[in-house]
XYZ file of N, CA and C in Angstrom:
741
model
N 0.255 15.577 1.989
C -0.676 16.327 2.829
C -1.977 16.600 2.072
N -1.873 16.910 0.756
C -3.069 17.181 -0.029
C -3.978 15.960 -0.062
N -3.380 14.757 -0.277
C -4.179 13.533 -0.275
C -4.808 13.315 1.093
N -4.075 13.603 2.152
C -4.579 13.391 3.509
C -5.788 14.278 3.769
N -5.729 15.537 3.330
C -6.855 16.447 3.527
C -8.074 15.969 2.750
N -7.857 15.455 1.547
C -8.975 14.944 0.771
C -9.600 13.744 1.464
N -8.758 12.846 1.997
C -9.275 11.673 2.696
C -10.099 12.078 3.895
N -9.611 13.050 4.668
C -10.331 13.512 5.852
C -11.668 14.129 5.462
N -11.694 14.883 4.376
C -12.931 15.520 3.931
C -13.964 14.485 3.519
N -13.523 13.454 2.799
C -14.447 12.397 2.378
C -15.041 11.694 3.580
N -14.184 11.327 4.549
C -14.667 10.614 5.739
C -15.629 11.479 6.539
N -15.287 12.758 6.704
C -16.158 13.648 7.467
C -17.523 13.775 6.798
N -17.534 13.895 5.478
C -18.800 14.019 4.753
C -19.642 12.761 4.883
N -18.992 11.598 4.826
C -19.738 10.349 4.919
C -20.305 10.147 6.311
N -19.521 10.420 7.348
C -20.025 10.281 8.712
C -21.196 11.231 8.967
N -21.114 12.443 8.430
C -22.197 13.418 8.605
C -23.469 12.949 7.918
N -23.298 12.310 6.767
C -24.458 11.888 5.988
C -25.074 10.593 6.487
N -24.337 9.829 7.283
C -24.768 8.482 7.664
C -26.176 8.417 8.244
N -26.563 9.250 9.235
C -27.888 9.104 9.823
C -29.018 9.285 8.823
N -28.877 10.208 7.876
C -29.957 10.482 6.943
C -30.004 9.487 5.803
N -28.865 8.817 5.522
C -28.824 7.920 4.391
C -29.133 6.476 4.764
N -29.005 6.124 6.039
C -29.231 4.738 6.448
C -30.661 4.331 6.142
N -30.846 3.083 5.675
C -32.144 2.593 5.303
C -32.711 1.701 6.397
N -34.049 1.508 6.392
C -34.697 0.715 7.409
C -34.977 -0.711 6.958
N -34.722 -1.020 5.685
C -35.011 -2.340 5.165
C -34.065 -3.357 5.789
N -34.624 -4.282 6.590
C -33.781 -5.243 7.303
C -33.006 -6.135 6.358
N -33.549 -6.377 5.129
C -32.859 -7.237 4.176
C -31.561 -6.610 3.686
N -31.446 -5.304 3.802
C -30.262 -4.605 3.308
C -29.273 -4.275 4.423
N -29.544 -4.758 5.621
C -28.648 -4.443 6.730
C -28.112 -5.725 7.358
N -27.055 -5.559 8.143
C -26.493 -6.698 8.855
C -25.013 -6.845 8.622
N -24.442 -7.830 9.279
C -23.013 -8.088 9.149
C -22.696 -8.716 7.792
N -21.466 -8.500 7.350
C -21.017 -9.124 6.111
C -19.524 -9.418 6.190
N -19.089 -10.329 5.340
C -17.666 -10.608 5.158
C -17.361 -10.505 3.678
N -16.141 -10.179 3.360
C -15.747 -10.104 1.957
C -14.326 -10.615 1.786
N -14.060 -11.167 0.624
C -12.734 -11.622 0.226
C -12.439 -11.047 -1.149
N -11.194 -10.646 -1.384
C -10.845 -10.090 -2.682
C -9.420 -10.433 -3.055
N -9.133 -10.373 -4.344
C -7.782 -10.618 -4.851
C -7.604 -9.840 -6.141
N -6.377 -9.469 -6.437
C -6.115 -8.707 -7.650
C -4.656 -8.321 -7.752
N -4.417 -7.131 -8.290
C -3.064 -6.655 -8.531
C -2.805 -5.350 -7.783
N -1.591 -5.232 -7.255
C -1.165 -4.012 -6.562
C 0.051 -3.428 -7.278
N 0.049 -2.125 -7.436
C 1.177 -1.421 -8.034
C 1.667 -0.357 -7.080
N 2.918 -0.474 -6.645
C 3.531 0.518 -5.768
C 4.238 1.562 -6.630
N 3.961 2.844 -6.379
C 4.662 3.913 -7.095
C 6.160 3.796 -6.855
N 6.949 4.384 -7.773
C 8.402 4.390 -7.575
C 8.712 4.798 -6.143
N 9.555 4.021 -5.493
C 9.783 4.169 -4.056
C 11.203 4.631 -3.781
N 11.343 5.741 -3.041
C 12.662 6.207 -2.627
C 13.076 5.508 -1.339
N 14.253 4.895 -1.383
C 14.782 4.144 -0.245
C 16.200 4.628 0.033
N 16.481 4.939 1.281
C 17.821 5.367 1.679
C 18.410 4.357 2.650
N 19.583 3.825 2.298
C 20.324 2.955 3.207
C 21.340 3.817 3.949
N 21.432 3.637 5.267
C 22.458 4.378 6.007
C 23.383 3.407 6.726
N 24.611 3.879 6.931
C 25.667 3.038 7.505
C 26.633 3.921 8.277
N 27.505 3.321 9.084
C 28.467 4.126 9.848
C 29.356 4.982 8.944
N 29.800 6.118 9.482
C 30.657 7.041 8.740
C 31.857 6.315 8.140
N 32.112 6.613 6.862
C 33.253 6.020 6.175
C 32.905 4.811 5.338
N 31.719 4.235 5.529
C 31.338 3.049 4.758
C 31.333 3.345 3.269
N 30.809 4.523 2.889
C 30.773 4.929 1.487
C 31.663 6.136 1.239
N 32.665 6.309 2.099
C 33.635 7.376 1.907
C 33.243 8.721 2.464
N 32.164 8.789 3.242
C 31.714 10.057 3.793
C 32.411 10.419 5.082
N 32.168 11.652 5.529
C 32.788 12.138 6.765
C 31.759 12.711 7.734
N 30.463 12.566 7.427
C 29.421 13.110 8.289
C 29.078 12.170 9.427
N 27.888 12.373 10.001
C 27.471 11.536 11.133
C 27.156 10.112 10.693
N 26.756 9.949 9.424
C 26.541 8.617 8.860
C 26.648 8.719 7.349
N 26.823 7.575 6.691
C 26.887 7.533 5.239
C 25.544 7.065 4.694
N 25.196 7.523 3.486
C 23.903 7.159 2.911
C 24.030 6.817 1.423
N 23.216 5.856 1.007
C 22.984 5.557 -0.398
C 21.489 5.752 -0.640
N 21.119 6.615 -1.587
C 19.709 6.845 -1.879
C 19.359 6.223 -3.228
N 18.339 5.351 -3.215
C 17.922 4.631 -4.414
C 16.479 4.947 -4.763
N 16.146 4.786 -6.045
C 14.764 4.747 -6.500
C 14.464 3.314 -6.928
N 13.448 2.697 -6.301
C 13.042 1.341 -6.640
C 11.874 1.394 -7.617
N 12.029 0.734 -8.762
C 10.939 0.558 -9.725
C 10.356 -0.823 -9.460
N 9.134 -0.868 -8.914
C 8.546 -2.118 -8.449
C 7.528 -2.658 -9.437
N 7.595 -3.977 -9.676
C 6.621 -4.628 -10.550
C 5.251 -4.673 -9.890
N 4.209 -4.821 -10.724
C 2.886 -5.103 -10.180
C 2.924 -6.467 -9.498
N 2.119 -6.610 -8.442
C 2.189 -7.833 -7.646
C 0.790 -8.319 -7.293
N 0.698 -9.607 -6.995
C -0.556 -10.185 -6.531
C -0.872 -9.631 -5.142
N -2.135 -9.293 -4.927
C -2.588 -8.772 -3.636
C -3.879 -9.469 -3.258
N -4.084 -9.664 -1.973
C -5.330 -10.263 -1.518
C -5.688 -9.708 -0.153
N -6.970 -9.846 0.205
C -7.409 -9.318 1.490
C -8.786 -9.835 1.856
N -9.196 -9.500 3.057
C -10.509 -9.868 3.544
C -10.995 -8.837 4.535
N -12.323 -8.723 4.659
C -12.901 -7.712 5.551
C -14.111 -8.275 6.266
N -14.382 -7.707 7.425
C -15.616 -7.969 8.142
C -16.232 -6.617 8.474
N -17.550 -6.496 8.263
C -18.163 -5.198 8.464
C -19.640 -5.286 8.759
N -20.260 -4.113 8.805
C -21.702 -4.027 9.054
C -22.314 -3.094 8.023
N -23.402 -3.573 7.415
C -24.115 -2.806 6.389
C -25.349 -2.174 7.028
N -25.412 -0.820 7.039
C -26.554 -0.100 7.601
C -27.639 0.160 6.557
N -27.378 -0.218 5.307
C -28.352 0.009 4.245
C -27.738 0.769 3.100
N -27.392 2.006 3.319
C -26.676 2.804 2.325
C -25.246 3.079 2.777
N -25.041 3.053 4.073
C -23.715 3.230 4.650
C -23.196 1.874 5.146
N -21.950 1.584 4.829
C -21.291 0.395 5.356
C -20.000 0.800 6.054
N -19.609 0.034 7.047
C -18.309 0.229 7.680
C -17.653 -1.126 7.846
N -16.350 -1.204 7.631
C -15.666 -2.492 7.769
C -14.211 -2.291 8.146
N -13.598 -3.397 8.528
C -12.157 -3.446 8.791
C -11.566 -4.486 7.850
N -10.595 -4.062 7.053
C -10.005 -4.947 6.052
C -8.529 -5.203 6.355
N -8.136 -6.461 6.209
C -6.731 -6.855 6.269
C -6.284 -7.174 4.846
N -5.178 -6.569 4.390
C -4.709 -6.777 3.021
C -3.204 -7.010 3.013
N -2.750 -7.804 2.047
C -1.326 -8.134 1.946
C -0.892 -8.096 0.485
N 0.323 -7.601 0.253
C 0.929 -7.664 -1.077
C 2.448 -7.713 -0.931
N 3.100 -8.258 -1.946
C 4.566 -8.301 -1.965
C 5.030 -7.982 -3.376
N 5.726 -6.849 -3.518
C 6.164 -6.377 -4.827
C 7.677 -6.563 -4.972
N 8.103 -6.979 -6.167
C 9.519 -7.185 -6.448
C 10.057 -6.035 -7.286
N 11.270 -5.602 -6.966
C 11.906 -4.520 -7.715
C 12.375 -5.032 -9.072
N 11.918 -4.374 -10.151
C 12.397 -4.732 -11.487
C 13.700 -4.012 -11.808
N 13.914 -2.867 -11.159
C 15.153 -2.117 -11.345
C 15.361 -1.189 -10.155
N 16.612 -0.930 -9.840
C 16.976 -0.047 -8.738
C 18.006 0.949 -9.264
N 17.723 2.240 -9.106
C 18.625 3.277 -9.607
C 19.220 4.059 -8.444
N 20.533 4.168 -8.414
C 21.217 4.936 -7.376
C 21.113 6.418 -7.700
N 20.476 7.188 -6.820
C 20.325 8.628 -7.031
C 21.501 9.425 -6.494
N 21.964 9.065 -5.292
C 23.041 9.852 -4.683
C 23.790 9.032 -3.648
N 25.013 9.449 -3.378
C 25.856 8.882 -2.321
C 26.217 10.014 -1.376
N 25.840 9.880 -0.119
C 26.086 10.934 0.874
C 25.542 12.284 0.409
N 24.376 12.240 -0.267
C 23.699 13.464 -0.686
C 24.175 14.046 -2.000
N 25.186 13.455 -2.623
C 25.728 13.982 -3.878
C 25.445 13.027 -5.031
N 25.026 13.593 -6.170
C 24.794 12.790 -7.369
C 26.133 12.274 -7.880
N 26.174 10.988 -8.252
C 27.425 10.393 -8.715
C 27.190 9.604 -9.995
N 28.258 9.403 -10.754
C 28.255 8.491 -11.896
C 29.175 7.334 -11.553
N 28.629 6.141 -11.498
C 29.374 4.997 -11.001
C 30.323 4.426 -12.052
N 31.499 4.073 -11.600
C 32.434 3.312 -12.423
C 32.130 1.824 -12.240
N 32.811 0.987 -13.017
C 32.615 -0.467 -12.893
C 32.979 -0.930 -11.484
N 34.035 -0.359 -10.918
C 34.447 -0.715 -9.566
C 33.402 -0.280 -8.549
N 32.851 0.935 -8.738
C 31.801 1.428 -7.842
C 30.574 0.522 -7.899
N 30.207 0.096 -9.113
C 29.044 -0.778 -9.269
C 29.246 -2.084 -8.507
N 30.454 -2.626 -8.576
C 30.748 -3.876 -7.870
C 30.605 -3.680 -6.361
N 31.052 -2.514 -5.858
C 30.935 -2.237 -4.425
C 29.471 -2.138 -4.001
N 28.630 -1.483 -4.834
C 27.208 -1.356 -4.504
C 26.534 -2.726 -4.524
N 26.864 -3.551 -5.522
C 26.294 -4.899 -5.592
C 26.661 -5.703 -4.350
N 27.897 -5.558 -3.898
C 28.328 -6.258 -2.682
C 27.533 -5.775 -1.480
N 27.331 -4.456 -1.381
C 26.596 -3.906 -0.241
C 25.154 -4.402 -0.239
N 24.531 -4.469 -1.429
C 23.155 -4.932 -1.539
C 23.043 -6.450 -1.391
N 24.195 -7.132 -1.353
C 24.218 -8.598 -1.301
C 23.375 -9.162 -2.430
N 23.595 -8.594 -3.634
C 22.776 -8.915 -4.793
C 23.401 -10.023 -5.622
N 22.632 -11.099 -5.835
C 23.065 -12.170 -6.715
C 22.706 -11.797 -8.150
N 23.571 -12.173 -9.106
C 23.325 -11.879 -10.524
C 23.019 -10.399 -10.731
N 23.893 -9.551 -10.206
C 23.691 -8.106 -10.251
C 23.988 -7.591 -11.660
N 22.925 -7.141 -12.369
C 23.086 -6.671 -13.736
C 22.755 -5.204 -13.867
N 22.425 -4.786 -15.101
C 22.125 -3.394 -15.362
C 23.331 -2.660 -15.897
N 23.216 -1.330 -15.931
C 24.326 -0.514 -16.413
C 24.244 0.864 -15.786
N 25.388 1.581 -15.778
C 25.425 2.914 -15.194
C 25.025 2.888 -13.735
N 24.063 3.725 -13.354
C 23.601 3.792 -11.967
C 22.380 2.909 -11.704
N 21.958 2.110 -12.706
C 20.778 1.259 -12.566
C 21.190 -0.199 -12.406
N 20.552 -0.870 -11.457
C 20.879 -2.256 -11.130
C 19.643 -3.132 -11.268
N 19.865 -4.357 -11.717
C 18.826 -5.384 -11.691
C 19.406 -6.585 -10.966
N 18.601 -7.160 -10.089
C 19.073 -8.331 -9.351
C 17.887 -9.046 -8.728
N 18.150 -10.279 -8.282
C 17.097 -11.093 -7.690
C 16.965 -10.724 -6.216
N 16.121 -9.747 -5.950
C 15.948 -9.282 -4.575
C 15.145 -8.000 -4.572
N 15.213 -7.244 -3.504
C 14.524 -5.971 -3.437
C 13.018 -6.102 -3.458
N 12.460 -6.701 -2.407
C 11.011 -6.892 -2.328
C 10.407 -5.990 -1.256
N 9.237 -5.419 -1.574
C 8.503 -4.578 -0.626
C 7.268 -5.342 -0.178
N 7.221 -5.699 1.097
C 6.080 -6.426 1.649
C 5.227 -5.478 2.470
N 3.905 -5.548 2.275
C 2.981 -4.678 2.996
C 1.850 -5.511 3.589
N 1.554 -5.255 4.859
C 0.400 -5.847 5.522
C -0.345 -4.716 6.209
N -1.597 -4.488 5.804
C -2.343 -3.342 6.314
C -3.626 -3.774 7.002
N -4.061 -2.948 7.955
C -5.361 -3.101 8.611
C -6.021 -1.725 8.565
N -7.098 -1.592 7.772
C -7.735 -0.301 7.531
C -9.215 -0.371 7.903
N -9.665 0.573 8.738
C -11.085 0.725 9.048
C -11.668 1.767 8.103
N -12.719 1.394 7.369
C -13.245 2.274 6.316
C -14.747 2.472 6.441
N -15.207 3.542 5.817
C -16.628 3.870 5.718
C -16.960 3.998 4.243
N -18.054 3.314 3.804
C -18.417 3.281 2.398
C -19.847 3.774 2.198
N -20.059 4.506 1.121
C -21.376 4.988 0.729
C -21.820 4.211 -0.509
N -22.917 3.428 -0.374
C -23.473 2.678 -1.501
C -24.483 3.543 -2.245
N -24.443 3.466 -3.579
C -25.302 4.285 -4.429
C -26.011 3.390 -5.441
N -27.070 2.660 -5.040
C -27.749 1.718 -5.946
C -28.302 2.421 -7.182
N -28.133 1.759 -8.342
C -28.654 2.312 -9.590
C -29.703 1.392 -10.208
N -30.041 0.302 -9.516
C -31.038 -0.619 -10.017
C -30.448 -1.844 -10.663
N -31.311 -2.868 -10.876
C -30.891 -4.119 -11.512
C -29.757 -4.809 -10.766
N -29.722 -4.635 -9.436
C -28.710 -5.308 -8.634
C -27.312 -4.760 -8.777
N -27.184 -3.519 -9.252
C -25.876 -2.894 -9.450
C -25.731 -1.734 -8.467
N -24.648 -1.760 -7.680
C -24.459 -0.741 -6.643
C -23.038 -0.193 -6.660
N -22.799 0.958 -7.268
C -21.490 1.613 -7.124
C -21.300 2.081 -5.675
N -20.039 2.250 -5.269
C -19.750 2.726 -3.917
C -18.452 3.507 -3.897
N -18.357 4.421 -2.922
C -17.145 5.218 -2.719
C -16.898 5.308 -1.218
N -15.660 5.597 -0.850
C -15.371 5.752 0.571
C -13.883 5.824 0.840
N -13.539 5.594 2.083
C -12.144 5.646 2.483
C -12.006 5.316 3.946
N -10.770 5.279 4.422
C -10.558 4.931 5.812
C -9.133 5.172 6.265
N -8.875 4.845 7.510
C -7.556 5.020 8.114
C -7.208 3.772 8.914
N -5.919 3.580 9.152
C -5.484 2.417 9.921
C -3.978 2.365 10.037
N -3.436 1.161 9.998
C -1.990 0.964 10.119
C -1.512 0.062 8.995
N -0.238 0.216 8.658
C 0.389 -0.632 7.658
C 1.759 -1.051 8.156
N 2.098 -2.305 7.946
C 3.397 -2.821 8.357
C 4.271 -3.066 7.143
N 5.550 -2.665 7.228
C 6.515 -2.891 6.165
C 7.569 -3.881 6.653
N 8.120 -4.639 5.701
C 9.227 -5.535 6.048
C 10.341 -5.375 5.028
N 11.555 -5.176 5.517
C 12.737 -5.072 4.675
C 13.813 -5.962 5.277
N 14.260 -6.975 4.506
C 15.313 -7.885 4.963
C 15.012 -8.465 6.344
N 13.761 -8.824 6.573
C 13.388 -9.466 7.828
C 13.089 -8.524 8.969
N 13.327 -7.221 8.784
C 13.040 -6.233 9.820
C 11.781 -5.462 9.440
N 10.875 -5.249 10.404
C 9.624 -4.606 10.074
C 9.224 -3.520 11.044
N 8.361 -2.619 10.581
C 7.807 -1.539 11.390
C 6.379 -1.267 10.920
N 5.547 -0.743 11.821
C 4.171 -0.377 11.484
C 4.018 1.137 11.535
N 3.213 1.669 10.620
C 2.994 3.103 10.545
C 1.540 3.416 10.174
N 1.159 4.692 10.356
C -0.170 5.164 10.000
C -0.389 5.039 8.494
N -1.630 4.699 8.086
C -1.975 4.611 6.668
C -3.396 5.105 6.454
N -3.693 5.548 5.242
C -5.045 5.940 4.868
C -5.311 5.489 3.440
N -6.588 5.392 3.089
C -6.930 4.988 1.736
C -8.223 5.655 1.272
N -8.357 5.783 -0.040
C -9.586 6.177 -0.705
C -9.894 5.117 -1.752
N -11.179 4.897 -2.014
C -11.508 3.866 -2.975
C -12.880 4.047 -3.588
N -13.127 3.291 -4.652
C -14.424 3.275 -5.322
C -14.562 1.940 -6.023
N -15.805 1.531 -6.213
C -16.019 0.262 -6.884
C -17.475 0.062 -7.214
N -17.817 -1.160 -7.593
C -19.196 -1.496 -7.920
C -19.460 -2.932 -7.501
N -20.654 -3.167 -6.956
C -21.083 -4.496 -6.532
C -22.218 -4.966 -7.435
N -22.153 -6.237 -7.846
C -23.183 -6.846 -8.686
C -23.823 -7.984 -7.898
N -25.119 -7.902 -7.664
C -25.796 -8.934 -6.884
C -25.854 -10.243 -7.671
N -25.339 -11.320 -7.068
C -25.432 -12.653 -7.646
C -26.611 -13.420 -7.065
N -26.937 -13.111 -5.818
C -28.065 -13.703 -5.107
C -28.505 -12.684 -4.071
N -29.512 -13.049 -3.251
C -30.088 -12.084 -2.325
C -29.043 -11.494 -1.384
N -28.104 -12.303 -0.924
C -27.112 -11.809 0.039
C -25.671 -12.011 -0.423
N -25.474 -12.246 -1.704
C -24.130 -12.468 -2.237
C -23.888 -11.511 -3.395
N -22.773 -10.803 -3.347
C -22.442 -9.836 -4.401
C -21.029 -10.067 -4.916
N -20.851 -9.847 -6.197
C -19.530 -9.812 -6.816
C -19.071 -8.361 -6.823
N -17.835 -8.117 -6.413
C -17.337 -6.741 -6.337
C -16.103 -6.543 -7.219
N -15.949 -5.324 -7.690
C -14.744 -4.914 -8.420
C -14.419 -3.504 -7.961
N -13.188 -3.292 -7.476
C -12.899 -1.940 -6.988
C -11.448 -1.532 -7.135
N -11.263 -0.245 -6.938
C -9.945 0.399 -6.986
C -9.689 1.050 -5.635
N -8.459 0.881 -5.124
C -8.067 1.546 -3.876
C -6.736 2.271 -4.086
N -6.661 3.478 -3.542
C -5.383 4.184 -3.434
C -5.035 4.249 -1.956
N -3.904 3.689 -1.591
C -3.504 3.636 -0.180
C -2.123 4.267 -0.026
N -1.960 5.039 1.058
C -0.661 5.647 1.337
C -0.268 5.378 2.780
N 0.925 4.835 2.942
C 1.466 4.578 4.271
C 2.610 5.526 4.572
N 2.663 6.009 5.798
C 3.715 6.948 6.192
C 5.087 6.292 6.110
N 6.098 7.114 5.813
C 7.463 6.618 5.740
C 7.947 6.056 7.066
N 9.015 5.269 7.001
C 9.485 4.576 8.192
C 10.997 4.415 8.144
N 11.612 4.429 9.312
C 13.033 4.129 9.455
C 13.176 2.790 10.159
N 13.886 1.880 9.537
C 14.097 0.540 10.090
C 15.571 0.406 10.450
N 15.857 0.277 11.744
C 17.233 0.148 12.210
C 17.639 -1.323 12.285
N 18.761 -1.639 11.636
C 19.275 -3.004 11.664
C 20.263 -3.223 12.799
N 20.667 -2.124 13.468
C 21.653 -2.231 14.539
C 23.056 -1.936 14.039
N 23.908 -1.472 14.936
C 25.297 -1.192 14.575
C 25.465 -0.002 13.658
N 24.457 0.894 13.605
C 24.547 2.068 12.740
C 24.033 1.844 11.339
N 23.510 0.630 11.049
C 22.978 0.317 9.728
C 21.452 0.366 9.763
N 20.854 0.709 8.617
C 19.399 0.719 8.558
C 18.894 1.191 7.215
N 17.555 1.319 7.144
C 16.877 1.669 5.903
C 15.793 2.698 6.190
N 15.677 3.696 5.324
C 14.619 4.699 5.430
C 13.743 4.590 4.195
N 12.442 4.337 4.398
C 11.482 4.302 3.295
C 10.680 5.596 3.294
N 10.538 6.218 2.120
C 9.618 7.339 1.983
C 8.186 6.825 2.052
N 7.191 7.744 2.018
C 5.790 7.326 1.988
C 5.587 6.293 0.883
N 4.877 5.222 1.224
C 4.632 4.146 0.256
C 3.224 4.320 -0.312
N 3.144 4.537 -1.638
C 1.870 4.817 -2.303
C 1.520 3.644 -3.206
N 0.360 3.031 -2.935
C -0.028 1.809 -3.623
C -1.415 1.931 -4.231
N -1.557 1.489 -5.469
C -2.858 1.403 -6.129
C -3.190 -0.064 -6.343
N -4.415 -0.457 -6.012
C -4.822 -1.844 -6.198
C -6.120 -1.927 -6.988
N -6.205 -2.933 -7.833
C -7.423 -3.299 -8.549
C -7.755 -4.725 -8.158
N -8.946 -4.945 -7.602
C -9.295 -6.277 -7.131
C -10.724 -6.648 -7.525
N -10.971 -7.951 -7.505
C -12.322 -8.494 -7.630
C -12.565 -9.377 -6.423
N -13.828 -9.467 -5.990
C -14.085 -10.252 -4.794
C -15.536 -10.637 -4.623
N -15.812 -11.273 -3.499
C -17.172 -11.652 -3.112
C -17.507 -11.034 -1.773
N -18.763 -10.558 -1.645
C -19.253 -10.039 -0.375
C -20.492 -10.840 0.023
N -20.499 -11.362 1.236
C -21.610 -12.187 1.713
C -22.199 -11.541 2.956
N -23.504 -11.233 2.909
C -24.202 -10.636 4.048
C -24.899 -11.728 4.862
N -25.064 -11.449 6.158
C -25.697 -12.429 7.060
C -27.004 -11.871 7.621
């Protein structure tokens, strides 16, 4: 909620400032497209698997396994189309990343902290359908556990030229993000804040480098038959480089 309030405040301030900050120089205005690529890092992600009562020995309305996923940094790429008003820009960006779990730690079974035996570990590996299931104690390593994200975010950016073709910028936006787990997907609300710098390579071509913090709302994905997955809010940081071309 704190991040959400900050995002709303930034957007409100930028929209309020837009009329006074927009420039009249036609060379600095117009449509643009951008492409970028870099690395995305998803914060440790809490994931809860649920199943029919009795699957994991429970007696409630359903059984649950709660895990913490430690996700590797992953390649990310995206593209945007927007309009440059001079000092204010607005765009819509589509971005994609796929992160692989380097380790998965079981936090609780049916809400209770447990210490797994060798037999328990084998049962969890079977449930996860994990090939080459390694690790020790409550931590597992295996070839699987990928978090895929596809987002569409509408953003507002404030450019702050400092001369010599160098333009830092800050901003943020809101939109939707889609998650996929084992072939099942859902879309949810997302927001982001970001900052970066553009270096002019030519009159209408710039090299960009930026940082984005994006958060997507949690989601429940039902697989049917009482089985499914619950993802907590997904928090992702990305560092990218790209090109922006104005028309």
